[in-house]
Short mmCIF file of N, CA and C in Angstrom, two decimals:
data_model
loop_
_atom_site.label_atom_id
_atom_site.label_comp_id
_atom_site.label_asym_id
_atom_site.label_seq_id
_atom_site.Cartn_x
_atom_site.Cartn_y
_atom_site.Cartn_z
N VAL A 24 -27.50 -8.32 27.41
CA VAL A 24 -27.90 -7.97 26.07
C VAL A 24 -29.42 -7.92 26.01
N ASP A 25 -29.92 -6.85 25.41
CA ASP A 25 -31.36 -6.71 25.20
C ASP A 25 -31.71 -7.47 23.92
N LYS A 26 -32.18 -8.72 24.07
CA LYS A 26 -32.43 -9.55 22.89
C LYS A 26 -33.57 -9.03 22.01
N ASP A 27 -34.34 -8.08 22.52
CA ASP A 27 -35.40 -7.46 21.71
C ASP A 27 -34.86 -6.35 20.82
N ARG A 28 -33.58 -6.00 20.99
CA ARG A 28 -32.97 -4.91 20.20
C ARG A 28 -31.60 -5.33 19.66
N MET A 29 -31.40 -6.61 19.46
CA MET A 29 -30.08 -7.09 19.05
C MET A 29 -29.90 -6.94 17.54
N ALA A 30 -28.82 -6.27 17.17
CA ALA A 30 -28.46 -6.06 15.77
C ALA A 30 -27.01 -6.49 15.57
N ALA A 31 -26.63 -6.69 14.33
CA ALA A 31 -25.25 -7.03 14.02
C ALA A 31 -24.88 -6.37 12.69
N ALA A 32 -23.61 -6.04 12.57
CA ALA A 32 -23.11 -5.42 11.35
C ALA A 32 -21.70 -5.93 11.07
N GLY A 33 -21.35 -6.00 9.79
CA GLY A 33 -20.02 -6.42 9.44
C GLY A 33 -19.70 -6.08 7.99
N ALA A 34 -18.40 -6.02 7.73
CA ALA A 34 -17.92 -5.72 6.38
C ALA A 34 -16.91 -6.78 5.95
N SER A 35 -16.85 -7.01 4.65
CA SER A 35 -15.95 -7.99 4.08
C SER A 35 -16.27 -9.37 4.67
N PHE A 36 -15.35 -10.02 5.37
CA PHE A 36 -15.68 -11.31 5.98
C PHE A 36 -16.79 -11.13 7.01
N GLY A 37 -16.77 -10.01 7.73
CA GLY A 37 -17.85 -9.72 8.68
C GLY A 37 -19.19 -9.57 7.97
N GLY A 38 -19.18 -9.02 6.77
CA GLY A 38 -20.40 -8.92 5.98
C GLY A 38 -20.89 -10.29 5.55
N TYR A 39 -19.95 -11.15 5.17
CA TYR A 39 -20.30 -12.54 4.86
C TYR A 39 -20.98 -13.18 6.07
N MET A 40 -20.45 -12.91 7.26
CA MET A 40 -21.06 -13.47 8.47
C MET A 40 -22.48 -12.95 8.67
N MET A 41 -22.72 -11.68 8.33
CA MET A 41 -24.09 -11.15 8.43
C MET A 41 -25.02 -11.91 7.49
N ASN A 42 -24.53 -12.21 6.29
CA ASN A 42 -25.33 -12.96 5.32
C ASN A 42 -25.58 -14.38 5.84
N TRP A 43 -24.57 -14.95 6.48
CA TRP A 43 -24.72 -16.29 7.06
C TRP A 43 -25.74 -16.27 8.20
N PHE A 44 -25.66 -15.23 9.04
CA PHE A 44 -26.66 -15.08 10.11
C PHE A 44 -28.06 -14.99 9.50
N ALA A 45 -28.19 -14.20 8.44
CA ALA A 45 -29.50 -13.93 7.84
C ALA A 45 -30.20 -15.20 7.36
N VAL A 46 -29.42 -16.19 6.93
CA VAL A 46 -30.04 -17.41 6.42
C VAL A 46 -30.05 -18.54 7.45
N ASN A 47 -29.48 -18.30 8.64
CA ASN A 47 -29.39 -19.36 9.64
C ASN A 47 -30.05 -19.06 10.97
N THR A 48 -30.46 -17.80 11.22
CA THR A 48 -31.08 -17.48 12.49
C THR A 48 -32.00 -16.27 12.36
N GLY A 49 -33.00 -16.24 13.19
CA GLY A 49 -33.89 -15.09 13.25
C GLY A 49 -33.70 -14.30 14.53
N ARG A 50 -32.57 -14.50 15.19
CA ARG A 50 -32.36 -13.88 16.51
C ARG A 50 -32.06 -12.38 16.46
N PHE A 51 -31.63 -11.87 15.30
CA PHE A 51 -31.29 -10.45 15.20
C PHE A 51 -32.49 -9.66 14.71
N LYS A 52 -32.64 -8.45 15.21
CA LYS A 52 -33.74 -7.58 14.78
C LYS A 52 -33.41 -6.91 13.45
N THR A 53 -32.13 -6.76 13.17
CA THR A 53 -31.68 -6.23 11.88
C THR A 53 -30.23 -6.60 11.67
N LEU A 54 -29.82 -6.60 10.41
CA LEU A 54 -28.44 -6.88 10.03
C LEU A 54 -27.98 -5.84 9.02
N ILE A 55 -26.70 -5.51 9.09
CA ILE A 55 -26.09 -4.60 8.12
C ILE A 55 -24.89 -5.32 7.53
N THR A 56 -24.88 -5.45 6.20
CA THR A 56 -23.80 -6.12 5.52
C THR A 56 -23.14 -5.15 4.54
N HIS A 57 -21.82 -5.09 4.58
CA HIS A 57 -21.07 -4.14 3.76
C HIS A 57 -20.02 -4.90 2.96
N CYS A 58 -20.06 -4.74 1.64
CA CYS A 58 -19.06 -5.36 0.74
C CYS A 58 -18.82 -6.81 1.12
N SER A 59 -19.86 -7.62 0.97
CA SER A 59 -19.83 -8.98 1.47
C SER A 59 -19.97 -10.01 0.35
N VAL A 60 -19.78 -11.27 0.74
CA VAL A 60 -19.96 -12.39 -0.17
C VAL A 60 -21.33 -13.00 0.07
N TRP A 61 -22.09 -13.19 -0.99
CA TRP A 61 -23.39 -13.85 -0.94
C TRP A 61 -23.33 -15.22 -1.62
N ASN A 62 -22.59 -15.29 -2.74
CA ASN A 62 -22.56 -16.50 -3.55
C ASN A 62 -21.11 -16.79 -3.92
N PHE A 63 -20.51 -17.76 -3.25
CA PHE A 63 -19.09 -18.05 -3.48
C PHE A 63 -18.79 -18.46 -4.92
N GLU A 64 -19.70 -19.18 -5.54
CA GLU A 64 -19.42 -19.64 -6.89
C GLU A 64 -19.39 -18.48 -7.89
N SER A 65 -20.38 -17.59 -7.84
CA SER A 65 -20.39 -16.48 -8.79
C SER A 65 -19.29 -15.46 -8.47
N MET A 66 -18.88 -15.40 -7.20
CA MET A 66 -17.82 -14.47 -6.85
C MET A 66 -16.47 -14.93 -7.36
N TYR A 67 -16.27 -16.24 -7.40
CA TYR A 67 -14.95 -16.79 -7.73
C TYR A 67 -14.34 -16.17 -8.99
N ALA A 68 -15.09 -16.12 -10.06
CA ALA A 68 -14.53 -15.66 -11.33
C ALA A 68 -14.56 -14.15 -11.50
N THR A 69 -15.00 -13.42 -10.49
CA THR A 69 -15.06 -11.96 -10.61
C THR A 69 -14.21 -11.23 -9.57
N THR A 70 -13.73 -11.92 -8.56
CA THR A 70 -12.92 -11.27 -7.54
C THR A 70 -11.49 -11.02 -8.04
N ASP A 71 -10.84 -10.02 -7.47
CA ASP A 71 -9.44 -9.76 -7.81
C ASP A 71 -8.49 -10.59 -6.96
N GLU A 72 -9.03 -11.35 -6.03
CA GLU A 72 -8.20 -12.08 -5.08
C GLU A 72 -8.59 -13.55 -5.05
N LEU A 73 -8.25 -14.28 -6.10
CA LEU A 73 -8.58 -15.70 -6.19
C LEU A 73 -7.92 -16.51 -5.08
N TRP A 74 -6.78 -16.04 -4.61
CA TRP A 74 -6.04 -16.80 -3.60
C TRP A 74 -6.90 -17.12 -2.40
N PHE A 75 -7.68 -16.15 -1.89
CA PHE A 75 -8.50 -16.39 -0.71
C PHE A 75 -9.47 -17.55 -0.94
N ASP A 76 -10.21 -17.50 -2.03
CA ASP A 76 -11.19 -18.56 -2.30
C ASP A 76 -10.52 -19.91 -2.48
N GLU A 77 -9.43 -19.93 -3.24
CA GLU A 77 -8.76 -21.21 -3.48
C GLU A 77 -8.15 -21.76 -2.19
N TRP A 78 -7.64 -20.88 -1.34
CA TRP A 78 -7.08 -21.33 -0.06
C TRP A 78 -8.18 -21.85 0.86
N GLU A 79 -9.24 -21.07 1.02
CA GLU A 79 -10.31 -21.43 1.95
C GLU A 79 -11.11 -22.65 1.50
N HIS A 80 -11.26 -22.83 0.19
CA HIS A 80 -12.07 -23.93 -0.32
C HIS A 80 -11.24 -25.07 -0.89
N GLY A 81 -9.93 -24.92 -0.89
CA GLY A 81 -9.07 -26.00 -1.37
C GLY A 81 -9.03 -26.15 -2.87
N GLY A 82 -9.16 -25.03 -3.59
CA GLY A 82 -9.09 -25.08 -5.05
C GLY A 82 -10.24 -24.31 -5.66
N PRO A 83 -10.37 -24.36 -6.98
CA PRO A 83 -11.46 -23.66 -7.68
C PRO A 83 -12.79 -24.40 -7.50
N PRO A 84 -13.91 -23.76 -7.85
CA PRO A 84 -15.21 -24.39 -7.66
C PRO A 84 -15.41 -25.68 -8.46
N TRP A 85 -14.67 -25.85 -9.52
CA TRP A 85 -14.80 -27.07 -10.33
C TRP A 85 -13.83 -28.15 -9.87
N GLY A 86 -13.08 -27.85 -8.83
CA GLY A 86 -12.08 -28.80 -8.33
C GLY A 86 -12.64 -29.85 -7.39
N PRO A 87 -11.73 -30.56 -6.73
CA PRO A 87 -12.14 -31.68 -5.87
C PRO A 87 -12.92 -31.25 -4.61
N ASN A 88 -12.87 -29.97 -4.26
CA ASN A 88 -13.56 -29.50 -3.05
C ASN A 88 -14.76 -28.62 -3.39
N ARG A 89 -15.41 -28.92 -4.49
CA ARG A 89 -16.60 -28.15 -4.90
C ARG A 89 -17.62 -28.05 -3.78
N LYS A 90 -17.75 -29.09 -3.00
CA LYS A 90 -18.75 -29.11 -1.92
C LYS A 90 -18.48 -28.00 -0.90
N SER A 91 -17.25 -27.56 -0.76
CA SER A 91 -16.94 -26.47 0.18
C SER A 91 -17.60 -25.17 -0.27
N TYR A 92 -17.56 -24.90 -1.58
CA TYR A 92 -18.22 -23.70 -2.11
C TYR A 92 -19.72 -23.77 -1.84
N GLU A 93 -20.29 -24.93 -2.06
CA GLU A 93 -21.73 -25.10 -1.86
C GLU A 93 -22.10 -25.00 -0.37
N LYS A 94 -21.34 -25.69 0.46
CA LYS A 94 -21.65 -25.75 1.89
C LYS A 94 -21.60 -24.39 2.56
N HIS A 95 -20.66 -23.55 2.17
CA HIS A 95 -20.43 -22.29 2.87
C HIS A 95 -21.03 -21.06 2.19
N SER A 96 -21.79 -21.24 1.13
CA SER A 96 -22.34 -20.11 0.39
C SER A 96 -23.76 -19.79 0.89
N PRO A 97 -23.95 -18.61 1.48
CA PRO A 97 -25.27 -18.28 2.03
C PRO A 97 -26.40 -18.34 1.00
N HIS A 98 -26.11 -18.06 -0.25
CA HIS A 98 -27.19 -18.00 -1.25
C HIS A 98 -27.98 -19.30 -1.37
N ARG A 99 -27.36 -20.43 -1.09
CA ARG A 99 -28.07 -21.70 -1.25
C ARG A 99 -29.16 -21.88 -0.19
N LEU A 100 -29.12 -21.08 0.87
CA LEU A 100 -30.15 -21.11 1.91
C LEU A 100 -31.05 -19.88 1.83
N ALA A 101 -31.11 -19.28 0.67
CA ALA A 101 -31.83 -18.01 0.48
C ALA A 101 -33.29 -18.08 0.91
N ALA A 102 -33.93 -19.21 0.78
CA ALA A 102 -35.34 -19.32 1.19
C ALA A 102 -35.53 -18.95 2.65
N ASN A 103 -34.50 -19.16 3.46
CA ASN A 103 -34.59 -18.82 4.89
C ASN A 103 -34.69 -17.32 5.13
N LEU A 104 -34.26 -16.52 4.17
CA LEU A 104 -34.44 -15.06 4.31
C LEU A 104 -35.93 -14.76 4.45
N GLY A 105 -36.73 -15.44 3.65
CA GLY A 105 -38.18 -15.27 3.70
C GLY A 105 -38.79 -15.83 4.97
N LYS A 106 -38.15 -16.82 5.53
CA LYS A 106 -38.63 -17.42 6.79
C LYS A 106 -38.36 -16.48 7.97
N PHE A 107 -37.14 -15.96 8.07
CA PHE A 107 -36.76 -15.13 9.21
C PHE A 107 -37.18 -13.67 9.06
N LYS A 108 -37.19 -13.16 7.81
CA LYS A 108 -37.60 -11.78 7.52
C LYS A 108 -36.80 -10.74 8.30
N THR A 109 -35.53 -10.99 8.54
CA THR A 109 -34.69 -10.03 9.25
C THR A 109 -34.37 -8.86 8.33
N PRO A 110 -34.77 -7.64 8.69
CA PRO A 110 -34.45 -6.49 7.85
C PRO A 110 -32.94 -6.36 7.64
N MET A 111 -32.56 -6.06 6.40
CA MET A 111 -31.13 -5.95 6.08
C MET A 111 -30.83 -4.68 5.30
N LEU A 112 -29.77 -4.03 5.73
CA LEU A 112 -29.18 -2.92 4.98
C LEU A 112 -27.98 -3.51 4.25
N VAL A 113 -27.98 -3.39 2.93
CA VAL A 113 -26.91 -3.90 2.09
C VAL A 113 -26.14 -2.69 1.56
N ILE A 114 -24.86 -2.64 1.85
CA ILE A 114 -24.01 -1.56 1.36
C ILE A 114 -22.94 -2.19 0.47
N HIS A 115 -22.80 -1.65 -0.74
CA HIS A 115 -21.79 -2.19 -1.64
C HIS A 115 -21.24 -1.07 -2.51
N ASN A 116 -20.05 -1.28 -3.03
CA ASN A 116 -19.34 -0.25 -3.77
C ASN A 116 -18.93 -0.76 -5.15
N ASP A 117 -19.17 0.05 -6.17
CA ASP A 117 -18.89 -0.36 -7.55
C ASP A 117 -17.42 -0.71 -7.79
N LEU A 118 -16.50 -0.04 -7.12
CA LEU A 118 -15.08 -0.27 -7.37
C LEU A 118 -14.47 -1.29 -6.42
N ASP A 119 -15.32 -2.07 -5.76
CA ASP A 119 -14.84 -3.14 -4.90
C ASP A 119 -14.57 -4.35 -5.78
N PHE A 120 -13.32 -4.65 -5.99
CA PHE A 120 -12.95 -5.79 -6.82
C PHE A 120 -12.67 -7.02 -5.97
N ARG A 121 -12.60 -6.85 -4.67
CA ARG A 121 -12.44 -7.99 -3.75
C ARG A 121 -13.75 -8.75 -3.62
N CYS A 122 -14.82 -8.03 -3.30
CA CYS A 122 -16.18 -8.58 -3.23
C CYS A 122 -17.00 -7.77 -4.23
N PRO A 123 -17.01 -8.16 -5.48
CA PRO A 123 -17.61 -7.36 -6.54
C PRO A 123 -19.09 -7.01 -6.30
N ILE A 124 -19.49 -5.90 -6.89
CA ILE A 124 -20.82 -5.33 -6.72
C ILE A 124 -21.94 -6.34 -6.98
N GLY A 125 -21.70 -7.29 -7.86
CA GLY A 125 -22.71 -8.31 -8.15
C GLY A 125 -23.16 -9.07 -6.91
N GLN A 126 -22.25 -9.23 -5.95
CA GLN A 126 -22.61 -9.92 -4.70
C GLN A 126 -23.70 -9.15 -3.96
N GLY A 127 -23.57 -7.83 -3.92
CA GLY A 127 -24.59 -7.00 -3.28
C GLY A 127 -25.89 -7.03 -4.06
N HIS A 128 -25.79 -6.98 -5.40
CA HIS A 128 -27.00 -7.03 -6.24
C HIS A 128 -27.75 -8.35 -6.05
N GLU A 129 -27.01 -9.46 -6.03
CA GLU A 129 -27.65 -10.77 -5.86
C GLU A 129 -28.38 -10.85 -4.53
N LEU A 130 -27.74 -10.41 -3.47
CA LEU A 130 -28.36 -10.45 -2.14
C LEU A 130 -29.58 -9.55 -2.09
N PHE A 131 -29.43 -8.31 -2.56
CA PHE A 131 -30.53 -7.35 -2.48
C PHE A 131 -31.73 -7.82 -3.30
N THR A 132 -31.49 -8.31 -4.50
CA THR A 132 -32.58 -8.81 -5.33
C THR A 132 -33.30 -9.95 -4.62
N THR A 133 -32.55 -10.84 -4.00
CA THR A 133 -33.15 -11.97 -3.29
C THR A 133 -34.00 -11.46 -2.13
N LEU A 134 -33.47 -10.52 -1.37
CA LEU A 134 -34.23 -9.95 -0.25
C LEU A 134 -35.53 -9.32 -0.75
N GLN A 135 -35.45 -8.57 -1.82
CA GLN A 135 -36.62 -7.90 -2.36
C GLN A 135 -37.66 -8.90 -2.86
N ARG A 136 -37.21 -9.93 -3.57
CA ARG A 136 -38.14 -10.93 -4.11
C ARG A 136 -38.84 -11.70 -2.99
N LEU A 137 -38.14 -11.85 -1.84
CA LEU A 137 -38.73 -12.56 -0.70
C LEU A 137 -39.47 -11.60 0.25
N LYS A 138 -39.58 -10.34 -0.18
CA LYS A 138 -40.30 -9.32 0.59
C LYS A 138 -39.76 -9.11 2.00
N VAL A 139 -38.42 -9.17 2.09
CA VAL A 139 -37.74 -8.89 3.35
C VAL A 139 -37.44 -7.39 3.37
N PRO A 140 -37.79 -6.69 4.46
CA PRO A 140 -37.46 -5.26 4.52
C PRO A 140 -35.96 -5.07 4.28
N SER A 141 -35.64 -4.29 3.27
CA SER A 141 -34.23 -4.14 2.90
C SER A 141 -34.02 -2.84 2.13
N ARG A 142 -32.78 -2.42 2.16
CA ARG A 142 -32.35 -1.22 1.45
C ARG A 142 -30.94 -1.47 0.96
N MET A 143 -30.65 -0.99 -0.24
CA MET A 143 -29.28 -1.09 -0.75
C MET A 143 -28.73 0.31 -0.93
N VAL A 144 -27.55 0.53 -0.40
CA VAL A 144 -26.82 1.78 -0.58
C VAL A 144 -25.58 1.46 -1.39
N ASN A 145 -25.40 2.17 -2.48
CA ASN A 145 -24.29 1.92 -3.39
C ASN A 145 -23.40 3.15 -3.48
N PHE A 146 -22.11 2.92 -3.42
CA PHE A 146 -21.13 3.99 -3.62
C PHE A 146 -20.38 3.69 -4.92
N PRO A 147 -20.73 4.37 -6.01
CA PRO A 147 -20.13 4.07 -7.31
C PRO A 147 -18.65 4.45 -7.41
N ASP A 148 -18.17 5.29 -6.49
CA ASP A 148 -16.80 5.77 -6.57
C ASP A 148 -15.92 5.27 -5.43
N GLU A 149 -16.31 4.17 -4.78
CA GLU A 149 -15.52 3.61 -3.68
C GLU A 149 -15.16 2.16 -3.98
N GLY A 150 -14.08 1.71 -3.35
CA GLY A 150 -13.64 0.33 -3.46
C GLY A 150 -14.15 -0.50 -2.28
N HIS A 151 -13.28 -1.32 -1.72
CA HIS A 151 -13.68 -2.22 -0.63
C HIS A 151 -14.00 -1.46 0.66
N TRP A 152 -13.47 -0.27 0.79
CA TRP A 152 -13.72 0.58 1.95
C TRP A 152 -14.32 1.91 1.47
N VAL A 153 -15.04 2.57 2.36
CA VAL A 153 -15.55 3.91 2.06
C VAL A 153 -14.55 4.89 2.69
N THR A 154 -13.82 5.61 1.85
CA THR A 154 -12.73 6.46 2.36
C THR A 154 -12.92 7.95 2.11
N LYS A 155 -13.78 8.31 1.18
CA LYS A 155 -13.97 9.72 0.88
C LYS A 155 -14.83 10.36 1.97
N PRO A 156 -14.42 11.54 2.47
CA PRO A 156 -15.11 12.15 3.61
C PRO A 156 -16.63 12.28 3.45
N LYS A 157 -17.11 12.80 2.34
CA LYS A 157 -18.55 12.97 2.15
C LYS A 157 -19.26 11.62 2.06
N ASN A 158 -18.62 10.66 1.42
CA ASN A 158 -19.20 9.32 1.36
C ASN A 158 -19.24 8.69 2.75
N SER A 159 -18.18 8.89 3.52
CA SER A 159 -18.15 8.35 4.88
C SER A 159 -19.26 8.96 5.74
N GLU A 160 -19.45 10.26 5.59
CA GLU A 160 -20.53 10.93 6.33
C GLU A 160 -21.88 10.32 5.94
N TYR A 161 -22.10 10.13 4.64
CA TYR A 161 -23.35 9.55 4.16
C TYR A 161 -23.51 8.12 4.66
N TRP A 162 -22.43 7.33 4.62
CA TRP A 162 -22.44 5.95 5.10
C TRP A 162 -22.89 5.91 6.56
N HIS A 163 -22.31 6.75 7.39
CA HIS A 163 -22.66 6.77 8.82
C HIS A 163 -24.12 7.18 9.03
N LYS A 164 -24.59 8.16 8.27
CA LYS A 164 -25.99 8.57 8.40
C LYS A 164 -26.93 7.43 8.05
N GLU A 165 -26.63 6.71 6.98
CA GLU A 165 -27.46 5.58 6.56
C GLU A 165 -27.46 4.47 7.62
N VAL A 166 -26.28 4.13 8.12
CA VAL A 166 -26.18 3.05 9.11
C VAL A 166 -26.93 3.42 10.39
N PHE A 167 -26.71 4.62 10.90
CA PHE A 167 -27.38 5.00 12.15
C PHE A 167 -28.88 5.19 11.97
N ALA A 168 -29.31 5.65 10.81
CA ALA A 168 -30.75 5.76 10.53
C ALA A 168 -31.39 4.38 10.49
N TRP A 169 -30.69 3.42 9.86
CA TRP A 169 -31.20 2.06 9.79
C TRP A 169 -31.33 1.46 11.19
N LEU A 170 -30.29 1.64 12.00
CA LEU A 170 -30.34 1.11 13.37
C LEU A 170 -31.44 1.77 14.18
N THR A 171 -31.58 3.08 14.05
CA THR A 171 -32.63 3.80 14.78
C THR A 171 -34.02 3.28 14.39
N LYS A 172 -34.20 2.99 13.12
CA LYS A 172 -35.49 2.49 12.64
C LYS A 172 -35.79 1.08 13.18
N HIS A 173 -34.79 0.21 13.20
CA HIS A 173 -35.05 -1.19 13.51
C HIS A 173 -34.70 -1.61 14.94
N VAL A 174 -33.82 -0.90 15.58
CA VAL A 174 -33.49 -1.15 16.99
C VAL A 174 -33.33 0.21 17.69
N PRO A 175 -34.45 0.91 17.87
CA PRO A 175 -34.38 2.26 18.41
C PRO A 175 -33.73 2.31 19.80
N PRO A 176 -33.08 3.44 20.10
CA PRO A 176 -32.43 3.57 21.41
C PRO A 176 -33.45 3.47 22.54
N GLY A 177 -32.96 3.15 23.73
CA GLY A 177 -33.81 3.11 24.90
C GLY A 177 -34.20 1.72 25.31
N GLY A 178 -33.21 0.87 25.55
CA GLY A 178 -33.48 -0.50 25.95
C GLY A 178 -34.11 -0.61 27.31
N LYS A 179 -34.28 -1.81 27.75
CA LYS A 179 -34.94 -2.12 29.03
C LYS A 179 -34.17 -1.54 30.20
#
């Protein structure tokens, strides 16, 4: 692995992992997060799938396992975004009710306020996945342009 050109990308739980990487390590040259969780507490009351959060955290955020929401939520380590300054491409979709658009807005605003190189791409007519052909084409162009900018081809 060329550690000078290492990037990572993920969607849904994989996107959550990108957010976790962003606040816990500076080893990546860039990260791409798609329809991800940034703040477990604010997501809880807006997601269409409460079962996942309640199963993974052992109940609602006001329940006996509140510390699980706090421990595993990347937003509480947001200051580290400013420390690592890993450029991030945030992709989110307005019709994503699993990981609502607010999660992308919260992350992007935090990145911008901490002056981390970042871009947000929003698809107002897509849900948790990008399925429309023209949107998919645009998604791929954005992702590959971001990678070319931050981890250009031609490793060691």
